[in-house]
Amino acid sequence: FKRKKQQRGPPSPPGFPIIGNLHQLGDLPHQSLWRLSKKYGPVMFLKLGRVPTVVVSSSETAKQALKIHDLNCCSRPSLAGPRELSYNYLDIAFSPYDDYWKELRKMCVKELFSPKRVRMIQPIKDEEVKKLIESVTESASSISPVSLSEKFLALNVSVICKAAFGLSFQETVLNNDRFNKLVREAFLFLGSFSASDFFPNGGWIIDRLTGLQGWRERSVRDLDAFYEQMFELHKHGNKDRVEDFVDLLLRLEKEEAVLGNDKLTRNHIKAILMNVLLGAIDTSAITMTWAMAELIRNPRVMKKVQSEIRNQMENRLVITLEDIDQLHYLKMVIKETWRLHPPVPLLVPREVMSEFEIDGYNIKPKTLLYVNAYAIGRDPDTWKDPEVFLPERFLDNDIDAKGHHFELLPFGSGRRICPGMYMGTATVEFGLANMLYQFDWKLPEGMVVEDIDMEEAPGLAVGKKKELLLVPVKY
Ligand code: HEM
């Protein structure tokens, strides 16, 4: 009997011939899959066109996949969306699990994403946050609403671009709407379910007909032109300024650095820069926007988190990293935001490399594996009253967001965990702390809490669909 159970595949919702379960994904697959998991359980098998897919939706099954069997399933599928953007999977996020990825990741963790780098870019953050405060202060004096979604995105674009591309960036495309749109679009493609992934023999025709392929090509072309522009600006070295990411990568190229079997080329550098751009900007801005949306809906929590910050600061003006360390309630607010609104709700899909079991169900090589962090954050078996925004729930447990606790997985876990975790967390904490310290926030005239729309926009990173407009009042 035992042997028979071991060979059993996970439960599966009925699908159609050819398309399988594709029609059940909808615009917001994490939500559709969450609903399906309530009926079919925390390990579910789906057929997405031709592709066998397993979705795990509980902390226990996520632990089995990402911790116990991480090595069986830490590769990535060759999806069409990221193919061109990553110059044929030369980046960290979409590269298969191989020696190149291992060495690239090690190099980036050491050089680009290290706590030392996070401290190095703090002056950039100080300056950009100061500019943000000035611009919001202007809106406060004219009692006009600001689009927080837009402000947070602009803040992160400036910080990341200065850290990655240096100050020269400012004269070229900073504050340029086209650039913001480019980042947004590219993200949409990374998360898009394209027909060629699921119908290997002709899906590309559908992608051409729907216009997806044309869009994608344009987006790749524009980003490529942008990287080239950056290389041109960095041609003359960095004698008078701090080394940015492009300087560093170009230096490694010059030194003929080898990663796995690959010698570092311009295409490798572009793929790495794509990860930094797309990995860092949207995810942090999305978190900050969701946090402010939840805070305005929950005035008690808003007041409490502001009191914590204001008590810590007494009358000092500039928030330091040491101050942030003391803001325990703010950290709980951010965790609670990630529980309800994980910015990358299905993480980045994995591909199974060798057979293993979850809950006794057999998972075969080449299966696509999704972890539904959104469903896990709303699982009533783990979270009491999951729909309620209650940061205090983190008072009586030690659950953190760093991939050790499978109840809360905004950054994933295991070998593929987000390497930008410290950088992302620091950005979110610092930006929110400043906005909450300097200003009180009100809804625009005539609006009530119930009017706030919490609808989500589709993509690999899922943000708030409508912009968040709030009126600042200077503290
Ligand atoms: C709040 C901010 C952020 C969130 C919520 C977030 C979330 C994630 C998630 C869920 C993954 C997939 C993990 C998995 O497959 O298990 C990921 C991967 C990744 N993230 Fe982030 N991220 C954030 C910030 C950043 C930043 C600041 C950077 C870079 C500067 C970054 C770079 C990357 C890269 C390169 C990967 C691919 C890792 C791999 O496949 O080995 N992320 N991120």
Coordinates of C-alpha atoms and ligand atoms in Angstrom, one line a residue:
F1 CA 0.0 0.0 0.0
K2 CA 2.8 2.4 1.0
R3 CA 4.5 1.9 -2.4
K4 CA 1.4 2.7 -4.2
K5 CA 0.9 6.0 -2.3
Q6 CA 4.5 7.0 -3.1
Q7 CA 3.8 6.9 -6.8
R8 CA 0.6 9.0 -6.5
G9 CA 0.6 12.4 -8.1
P10 CA -1.0 15.4 -6.3
P11 CA -4.7 16.1 -6.6
S12 CA -5.6 18.1 -9.7
P13 CA -8.6 20.2 -10.8
P14 CA -10.1 18.9 -14.0
G15 CA -8.9 20.7 -17.1
F16 CA -9.5 20.7 -20.9
P17 CA -7.6 18.8 -23.6
I18 CA -4.7 20.8 -25.0
I19 CA -5.0 23.9 -22.7
G20 CA -5.2 21.8 -19.5
N21 CA -5.8 24.2 -16.6
L22 CA -4.5 27.4 -18.3
H23 CA -8.0 29.0 -18.5
Q24 CA -8.2 28.8 -14.7
L25 CA -5.3 31.2 -14.1
G26 CA -7.0 34.5 -15.0
D27 CA -5.3 37.9 -14.6
L28 CA -4.1 37.3 -11.1
P29 CA -2.9 33.7 -11.0
H30 CA -1.9 33.8 -7.3
Q31 CA -5.5 34.5 -6.4
S32 CA -7.0 31.9 -8.7
L33 CA -4.5 29.3 -7.5
W34 CA -5.2 30.2 -3.9
R35 CA -8.9 29.6 -4.5
L36 CA -8.2 26.3 -6.2
S37 CA -5.9 25.2 -3.3
K38 CA -8.8 25.6 -0.9
K39 CA -10.5 22.9 -2.8
Y40 CA -7.7 20.7 -4.0
G41 CA -5.2 21.1 -1.1
P42 CA -1.8 22.5 -0.4
V43 CA 0.0 20.4 -3.1
M44 CA -1.8 20.7 -6.4
F45 CA -1.0 19.4 -9.9
L46 CA -2.0 21.4 -12.9
K47 CA -1.4 21.1 -16.6
L48 CA -0.5 24.5 -18.1
G49 CA -0.9 23.7 -21.8
R50 CA 1.8 21.0 -22.2
V51 CA 3.7 21.8 -19.0
P52 CA 3.2 19.7 -15.8
T53 CA 3.0 22.2 -12.9
V54 CA 2.9 21.8 -9.1
V55 CA 1.7 24.5 -6.8
V56 CA 2.4 24.5 -3.1
S57 CA 0.2 26.7 -0.9
S58 CA 0.9 26.0 2.8
S59 CA 3.9 26.7 5.0
E60 CA 4.5 23.0 5.6
T61 CA 4.5 22.1 1.9
A62 CA 6.7 25.1 1.1
K63 CA 9.2 23.9 3.7
Q64 CA 9.3 20.5 2.1
A65 CA 10.0 22.1 -1.3
L66 CA 12.3 25.0 -0.4
K67 CA 14.2 23.5 2.5
I68 CA 14.1 19.7 2.7
H69 CA 14.2 19.1 -1.1
D70 CA 15.7 22.5 -2.2
L71 CA 18.4 20.7 -4.2
N72 CA 15.8 18.7 -6.1
C73 CA 14.0 21.8 -7.4
C74 CA 16.2 24.9 -7.4
S75 CA 16.6 25.3 -11.2
R76 CA 14.6 27.7 -13.3
P77 CA 12.4 26.9 -16.3
S78 CA 13.3 28.4 -19.7
L79 CA 10.4 30.8 -20.0
A80 CA 9.9 33.0 -23.0
G81 CA 9.1 36.2 -21.0
P82 CA 12.6 36.4 -19.4
R83 CA 14.6 34.9 -22.3
E84 CA 15.4 38.0 -24.2
L85 CA 15.5 40.3 -21.2
S86 CA 18.1 38.1 -19.6
Y87 CA 20.2 37.6 -22.8
N88 CA 19.4 33.9 -22.8
Y89 CA 19.3 33.4 -19.1
L90 CA 22.7 35.0 -18.3
D91 CA 21.2 36.7 -15.2
I92 CA 20.9 35.5 -11.6
A93 CA 17.1 35.1 -11.4
F94 CA 16.4 33.1 -14.5
S95 CA 19.7 31.2 -15.0
P96 CA 19.3 27.4 -14.5
Y97 CA 21.1 25.9 -11.5
D98 CA 24.6 25.4 -12.7
D99 CA 28.2 26.4 -12.0
Y100 CA 27.8 29.7 -13.8
W101 CA 24.8 30.6 -11.6
K102 CA 26.6 29.5 -8.4
E103 CA 29.6 31.7 -9.1
L104 CA 27.7 34.6 -10.4
R105 CA 25.5 34.6 -7.4
K106 CA 28.4 34.3 -5.0
M107 CA 30.1 37.3 -6.8
C108 CA 27.0 39.4 -6.7
V109 CA 26.3 38.6 -3.0
K110 CA 29.8 39.6 -2.1
E111 CA 30.1 42.7 -4.3
L112 CA 26.7 44.1 -5.1
F113 CA 24.2 43.0 -2.4
S114 CA 26.4 42.9 0.7
P115 CA 25.6 44.7 3.9
K116 CA 28.7 46.8 3.2
R117 CA 27.1 48.0 -0.1
V118 CA 23.9 48.7 1.7
R119 CA 25.8 51.0 4.0
M120 CA 27.8 52.5 1.1
I121 CA 24.6 53.6 -0.6
Q122 CA 23.1 55.2 2.5
P123 CA 24.3 58.7 1.6
I124 CA 22.5 58.3 -1.7
K125 CA 19.3 57.4 0.2
D126 CA 19.7 60.2 2.6
E127 CA 19.9 62.7 -0.2
E128 CA 17.0 61.2 -2.2
V129 CA 14.8 61.0 0.8
K130 CA 15.6 64.6 1.7
K131 CA 14.4 65.6 -1.8
L132 CA 11.3 63.5 -1.4
I133 CA 10.5 65.2 1.9
E134 CA 10.9 68.6 0.3
S135 CA 8.6 67.8 -2.5
V136 CA 5.9 66.3 -0.2
T137 CA 6.3 69.4 2.1
E138 CA 5.3 71.5 -0.9
S139 CA 2.2 69.5 -1.4
A140 CA 1.5 69.8 2.3
S141 CA 1.6 73.5 2.2
S142 CA -0.8 73.7 -0.7
I143 CA -3.0 70.9 0.9
S144 CA -2.9 68.9 -2.3
P145 CA -2.8 65.1 -2.5
V146 CA 0.4 63.3 -3.5
S147 CA 0.5 60.0 -5.4
L148 CA 2.5 57.9 -3.0
S149 CA 2.8 55.0 -5.5
E150 CA 4.5 57.5 -7.9
K151 CA 6.7 59.1 -5.2
F152 CA 7.9 55.7 -3.9
L153 CA 8.7 54.5 -7.4
A154 CA 10.6 57.7 -8.2
L155 CA 12.5 57.4 -5.0
N156 CA 13.6 53.8 -5.7
V157 CA 14.4 54.6 -9.3
S158 CA 16.8 57.4 -8.1
V159 CA 18.4 55.4 -5.4
I160 CA 19.0 52.2 -7.4
C161 CA 20.0 54.0 -10.5
K162 CA 22.5 56.2 -8.6
A163 CA 23.9 53.1 -6.9
A164 CA 24.0 51.1 -10.0
F165 CA 24.8 53.6 -12.7
G166 CA 26.3 56.5 -10.8
L167 CA 25.6 60.2 -10.6
S168 CA 25.9 60.7 -14.4
F169 CA 22.6 58.9 -14.6
Q170 CA 20.8 62.0 -13.4
E171 CA 21.6 64.0 -16.5
T172 CA 20.3 61.3 -18.8
V173 CA 17.1 59.6 -17.9
L174 CA 16.3 60.2 -14.3
N175 CA 12.7 61.3 -13.6
N176 CA 11.9 60.3 -17.1
D177 CA 8.4 58.8 -17.4
R178 CA 9.6 56.7 -20.3
F179 CA 12.1 55.0 -18.1
N180 CA 9.6 54.3 -15.4
K181 CA 7.3 52.8 -18.0
L182 CA 10.1 50.7 -19.4
V183 CA 10.7 49.2 -16.0
R184 CA 7.0 48.5 -15.5
E185 CA 6.6 46.9 -18.8
A186 CA 9.6 44.7 -18.5
F187 CA 8.2 43.5 -15.2
L188 CA 4.9 42.7 -16.8
F189 CA 6.7 40.5 -19.4
L190 CA 8.8 38.7 -16.8
G191 CA 5.5 37.7 -15.1
S192 CA 3.5 37.1 -18.3
F193 CA 2.2 33.7 -19.1
S194 CA 3.0 33.4 -22.7
A195 CA 1.6 30.8 -25.1
S196 CA 5.0 29.7 -26.3
D197 CA 5.9 28.5 -22.8
F198 CA 2.9 26.2 -22.7
F199 CA 2.5 25.1 -26.3
P200 CA 6.1 24.4 -27.5
N201 CA 4.9 23.6 -31.0
G202 CA 3.3 26.8 -32.2
G203 CA 2.5 28.9 -29.1
W204 CA 4.7 31.6 -30.6
I205 CA 2.1 32.2 -33.3
I206 CA -0.4 33.1 -30.5
D207 CA 2.2 35.4 -28.9
R208 CA 2.6 37.2 -32.3
L209 CA -1.1 37.5 -32.7
T210 CA -1.8 38.9 -29.3
G211 CA 1.0 41.4 -29.8
L212 CA 2.9 40.1 -26.8
Q213 CA 6.0 39.3 -28.8
G214 CA 6.1 42.7 -30.5
W215 CA 5.9 44.5 -27.2
R216 CA 8.5 42.3 -25.6
E217 CA 10.9 42.9 -28.5
R218 CA 10.4 46.7 -28.1
S219 CA 11.0 46.6 -24.4
V220 CA 14.2 44.5 -24.8
R221 CA 15.4 46.9 -27.5
D222 CA 14.8 50.0 -25.3
L223 CA 16.5 48.5 -22.3
D224 CA 19.5 47.4 -24.4
A225 CA 19.9 51.0 -25.7
F226 CA 19.8 52.2 -22.1
Y227 CA 22.6 49.8 -21.0
E228 CA 24.7 50.9 -24.0
Q229 CA 24.2 54.5 -23.0
M230 CA 25.4 53.7 -19.5
F231 CA 28.5 51.9 -20.8
E232 CA 29.3 54.9 -23.0
L233 CA 29.0 57.2 -19.9
H234 CA 31.3 54.9 -17.9
K235 CA 34.0 54.7 -20.7
H236 CA 36.4 57.0 -19.0
G237 CA 36.7 55.2 -15.7
N238 CA 35.9 56.4 -12.2
K239 CA 38.8 58.4 -11.0
D240 CA 36.8 61.2 -9.3
R241 CA 33.9 59.3 -8.0
V242 CA 32.7 56.3 -6.0
E243 CA 32.7 53.0 -7.9
D244 CA 29.1 52.2 -9.0
F245 CA 27.8 48.8 -10.2
V246 CA 28.6 49.5 -13.8
D247 CA 32.2 50.4 -13.0
L248 CA 32.6 47.3 -11.0
L249 CA 31.2 45.0 -13.7
L250 CA 33.2 46.7 -16.4
R251 CA 36.3 46.3 -14.3
L252 CA 35.6 42.5 -13.9
E253 CA 35.1 42.3 -17.7
K254 CA 38.5 44.0 -18.3
E255 CA 40.1 41.6 -15.8
E256 CA 38.6 38.8 -17.9
A257 CA 36.7 37.4 -15.0
V258 CA 35.4 33.8 -15.5
L259 CA 32.2 32.5 -13.9
G260 CA 31.6 28.8 -14.3
N261 CA 32.5 28.2 -18.0
D262 CA 31.6 31.8 -19.0
K263 CA 33.9 34.7 -19.6
L264 CA 32.1 37.8 -18.5
T265 CA 30.9 39.8 -21.5
R266 CA 28.7 42.9 -22.1
N267 CA 25.6 40.6 -22.4
H268 CA 26.4 39.1 -19.0
I269 CA 26.7 42.6 -17.6
K270 CA 23.4 43.7 -19.1
A271 CA 21.6 40.6 -17.8
I272 CA 22.9 41.3 -14.3
L273 CA 21.9 45.0 -14.5
M274 CA 18.4 43.9 -15.6
N275 CA 18.1 41.9 -12.3
V276 CA 19.2 44.9 -10.3
L277 CA 16.8 47.2 -12.1
L278 CA 13.8 45.0 -12.1
G279 CA 14.5 43.1 -8.8
A280 CA 15.1 46.2 -6.7
I281 CA 12.9 49.1 -7.9
D282 CA 9.4 47.8 -8.2
T283 CA 9.4 45.3 -5.3
S284 CA 10.4 48.0 -2.7
A285 CA 8.1 50.7 -4.1
I286 CA 5.2 48.2 -4.1
T287 CA 5.8 47.2 -0.4
M288 CA 5.9 50.9 0.7
T289 CA 2.6 51.7 -1.2
W290 CA 0.8 48.7 0.3
A291 CA 2.0 49.6 3.7
M292 CA 0.7 53.1 3.5
A293 CA -2.6 51.9 2.1
E294 CA -3.0 49.5 5.0
L295 CA -2.0 52.2 7.5
I296 CA -4.5 54.7 6.2
R297 CA -7.2 52.0 6.5
N298 CA -6.1 51.3 10.0
P299 CA -5.8 54.6 11.9
R300 CA -4.9 52.9 15.2
V301 CA -1.9 51.2 13.7
M302 CA -0.9 54.4 11.9
K303 CA -0.9 56.3 15.1
K304 CA 1.0 53.7 17.0
V305 CA 3.8 53.4 14.4
Q306 CA 4.1 57.2 14.2
S307 CA 4.3 57.5 18.0
E308 CA 7.1 54.9 18.0
I309 CA 9.1 56.8 15.4
R310 CA 8.5 60.2 17.0
N311 CA 9.4 59.0 20.5
Q312 CA 12.6 57.5 19.1
M313 CA 13.5 60.7 17.3
E314 CA 12.7 63.1 20.1
N315 CA 13.4 66.3 18.1
R316 CA 16.2 65.2 15.9
L317 CA 15.6 65.7 12.1
V318 CA 17.6 63.0 10.4
I319 CA 16.7 59.3 10.9
T320 CA 19.8 57.1 11.0
L321 CA 20.3 53.4 10.5
E322 CA 20.7 53.1 14.3
D323 CA 17.3 54.7 14.8
I324 CA 15.8 52.2 12.4
D325 CA 17.2 49.3 14.5
Q326 CA 15.0 50.5 17.4
L327 CA 11.7 50.7 15.4
H328 CA 10.3 47.3 16.3
Y329 CA 6.7 48.1 15.6
L330 CA 7.6 49.6 12.2
K331 CA 9.3 46.3 11.4
M332 CA 6.1 44.4 12.4
V333 CA 4.0 46.7 10.2
I334 CA 6.2 45.8 7.3
K335 CA 6.0 42.1 8.0
E336 CA 2.3 42.3 8.2
T337 CA 2.3 44.2 4.9
W338 CA 4.3 41.4 3.3
R339 CA 2.0 38.7 4.8
L340 CA -1.0 40.2 3.1
H341 CA 0.7 41.6 0.0
P342 CA 3.8 39.7 -0.9
P343 CA 5.2 41.7 -3.8
V344 CA 6.2 38.6 -5.7
P345 CA 3.2 36.4 -4.7
L346 CA 4.2 33.2 -6.6
L347 CA 7.9 33.8 -6.0
V348 CA 9.9 33.0 -9.2
P349 CA 9.0 29.7 -10.7
R350 CA 11.3 26.8 -10.2
E351 CA 12.0 23.7 -12.3
V352 CA 12.3 20.3 -10.7
M353 CA 15.6 18.6 -11.4
S354 CA 15.2 15.2 -9.8
E355 CA 12.2 13.3 -8.4
F356 CA 11.1 13.9 -4.8
E357 CA 7.9 13.9 -2.7
I358 CA 5.8 16.5 -1.0
D359 CA 3.3 15.2 1.5
G360 CA 3.8 11.7 0.0
Y361 CA 3.0 12.9 -3.5
N362 CA 5.4 12.2 -6.3
I363 CA 6.9 15.2 -8.1
K364 CA 8.7 14.4 -11.4
P365 CA 11.7 16.0 -13.0
K366 CA 10.9 18.9 -15.4
T367 CA 7.8 19.9 -13.5
L368 CA 7.3 23.6 -13.1
L369 CA 7.0 24.5 -9.3
Y370 CA 5.2 27.5 -7.9
V371 CA 5.2 28.4 -4.2
N372 CA 2.1 30.6 -3.5
A373 CA 3.4 33.0 -0.9
Y374 CA 0.1 34.9 -1.1
A375 CA -1.9 31.8 -0.2
I376 CA 0.5 31.0 2.7
G377 CA 0.1 34.5 4.1
R378 CA -3.7 34.1 4.2
D379 CA -3.9 30.5 5.4
P380 CA -6.3 30.3 8.4
D381 CA -4.5 27.2 9.7
T382 CA -1.4 29.4 10.3
W383 CA -2.9 32.9 10.8
K384 CA -5.8 33.8 13.1
D385 CA -8.2 36.1 11.3
P386 CA -5.9 36.3 8.3
E387 CA -7.9 39.1 6.6
V388 CA -7.2 41.5 9.5
F389 CA -4.2 43.8 9.3
L390 CA -2.7 43.3 12.8
P391 CA 1.1 43.9 13.2
E392 CA 0.8 42.8 16.9
R393 CA 0.5 39.2 15.7
F394 CA 4.3 39.2 15.4
L395 CA 4.7 40.1 19.1
D396 CA 4.3 36.6 20.4
N397 CA 6.4 34.7 17.9
D398 CA 9.8 35.0 16.3
I399 CA 8.6 34.8 12.7
D400 CA 10.9 36.9 10.4
A401 CA 10.8 37.4 6.7
K402 CA 14.3 36.1 6.0
G403 CA 13.4 32.7 4.7
H404 CA 13.7 30.8 8.0
H405 CA 10.0 30.7 8.7
F406 CA 7.9 29.3 5.9
E407 CA 4.7 31.1 7.1
L408 CA 6.1 34.3 5.7
L409 CA 8.0 34.2 2.4
P410 CA 8.2 37.6 0.7
F411 CA 11.8 36.8 -0.4
G412 CA 11.4 33.1 -1.0
S413 CA 13.8 30.7 0.7
G414 CA 16.6 28.2 0.0
R415 CA 19.3 28.5 -2.6
R416 CA 17.2 30.8 -4.7
I417 CA 16.3 33.2 -1.9
C418 CA 16.3 36.9 -2.9
P419 CA 19.9 38.1 -2.6
G420 CA 18.7 41.7 -2.4
M421 CA 16.8 41.0 0.8
Y422 CA 18.9 43.3 3.1
M423 CA 19.0 46.0 0.5
G424 CA 15.2 45.8 -0.1
T425 CA 14.3 45.7 3.6
A426 CA 16.6 48.7 4.4
T427 CA 15.1 50.7 1.6
V428 CA 11.5 50.0 2.7
E429 CA 12.2 50.7 6.4
F430 CA 14.1 53.9 5.7
G431 CA 11.6 55.4 3.2
L432 CA 8.5 54.5 5.3
A433 CA 10.1 55.7 8.6
N434 CA 10.8 59.1 7.0
M435 CA 7.3 59.5 5.5
L436 CA 5.7 58.6 8.7
Y437 CA 7.9 60.8 10.9
Q438 CA 7.7 64.0 8.8
F439 CA 4.0 63.9 7.9
D440 CA 0.5 62.9 9.1
W441 CA -1.6 61.5 6.3
K442 CA -5.2 62.2 5.4
L443 CA -7.6 60.9 2.7
P444 CA -8.4 63.4 -0.1
E445 CA -11.5 65.6 0.5
G446 CA -14.7 63.6 0.4
M447 CA -13.1 60.2 0.5
V448 CA -13.7 57.7 3.3
V449 CA -11.6 54.6 4.3
E450 CA -14.1 52.3 2.5
D451 CA -13.3 54.1 -0.8
I452 CA -9.7 52.9 -0.8
D453 CA -9.4 50.4 -3.6
M454 CA -7.1 47.4 -2.7
E455 CA -7.3 45.8 -6.1
E456 CA -4.1 44.4 -7.5
A457 CA -2.3 44.9 -10.8
P458 CA -1.0 41.8 -12.7
G459 CA 2.7 41.0 -13.2
L460 CA 5.6 39.1 -11.6
A461 CA 5.5 41.8 -8.9
V462 CA 1.9 42.6 -7.9
G463 CA 1.3 46.2 -6.9
K464 CA -1.7 48.3 -6.1
K465 CA -3.7 48.8 -9.3
K466 CA -4.9 52.4 -8.6
E467 CA -2.4 54.9 -7.4
L468 CA -2.5 55.8 -3.7
L469 CA -3.4 59.4 -3.3
L470 CA -3.1 60.9 0.2
V471 CA -2.9 64.4 1.6
P472 CA 0.2 65.1 3.7
V473 CA 0.1 67.3 6.8
K474 CA 3.6 68.5 7.9
Y475 CA 4.3 67.2 11.5
Ligands
HEM1 C1 11.1 44.4 -0.9 C2 12.0 44.0 -1.8 C3 12.2 42.7 -2.5 C4 11.3 41.6 -2.6 C5 10.0 41.4 -1.9 C6 12.0 40.6 -3.4 C7 11.5 39.3 -3.7 C8 12.1 38.3 -4.4 C9 11.6 37.0 -4.5 C10 10.3 36.5 -4.0 C11 12.5 36.3 -5.3 C12 12.4 34.8 -5.7 C13 12.9 33.9 -4.6 C14 12.7 32.4 -4.9 O1 12.7 32.1 -6.1 O2 12.5 31.7 -4.0 C15 13.6 37.2 -5.5 C16 14.7 36.9 -6.3 C17 15.7 37.8 -6.6 N1 15.8 39.1 -6.2 FE1 14.6 40.1 -5.0 N2 13.2 41.1 -3.8 C18 13.3 42.4 -3.3 C19 14.4 43.2 -3.5 C20 15.5 42.9 -4.3 C21 16.6 43.8 -4.5 C22 16.8 45.1 -3.8 C23 17.5 43.2 -5.4 C24 18.8 43.6 -6.0 C25 19.4 44.7 -5.7 C26 16.9 41.9 -5.7 C27 17.4 41.0 -6.6 C28 16.9 39.7 -6.8 C29 17.6 38.7 -7.6 C30 18.9 38.9 -8.4 C31 16.8 37.5 -7.5 C32 17.1 36.1 -8.1 C33 17.8 35.1 -7.2 C34 18.1 33.8 -7.8 O3 17.3 33.3 -8.6 O4 19.1 33.2 -7.4 N3 15.7 41.8 -5.1 N4 13.3 38.5 -5.0

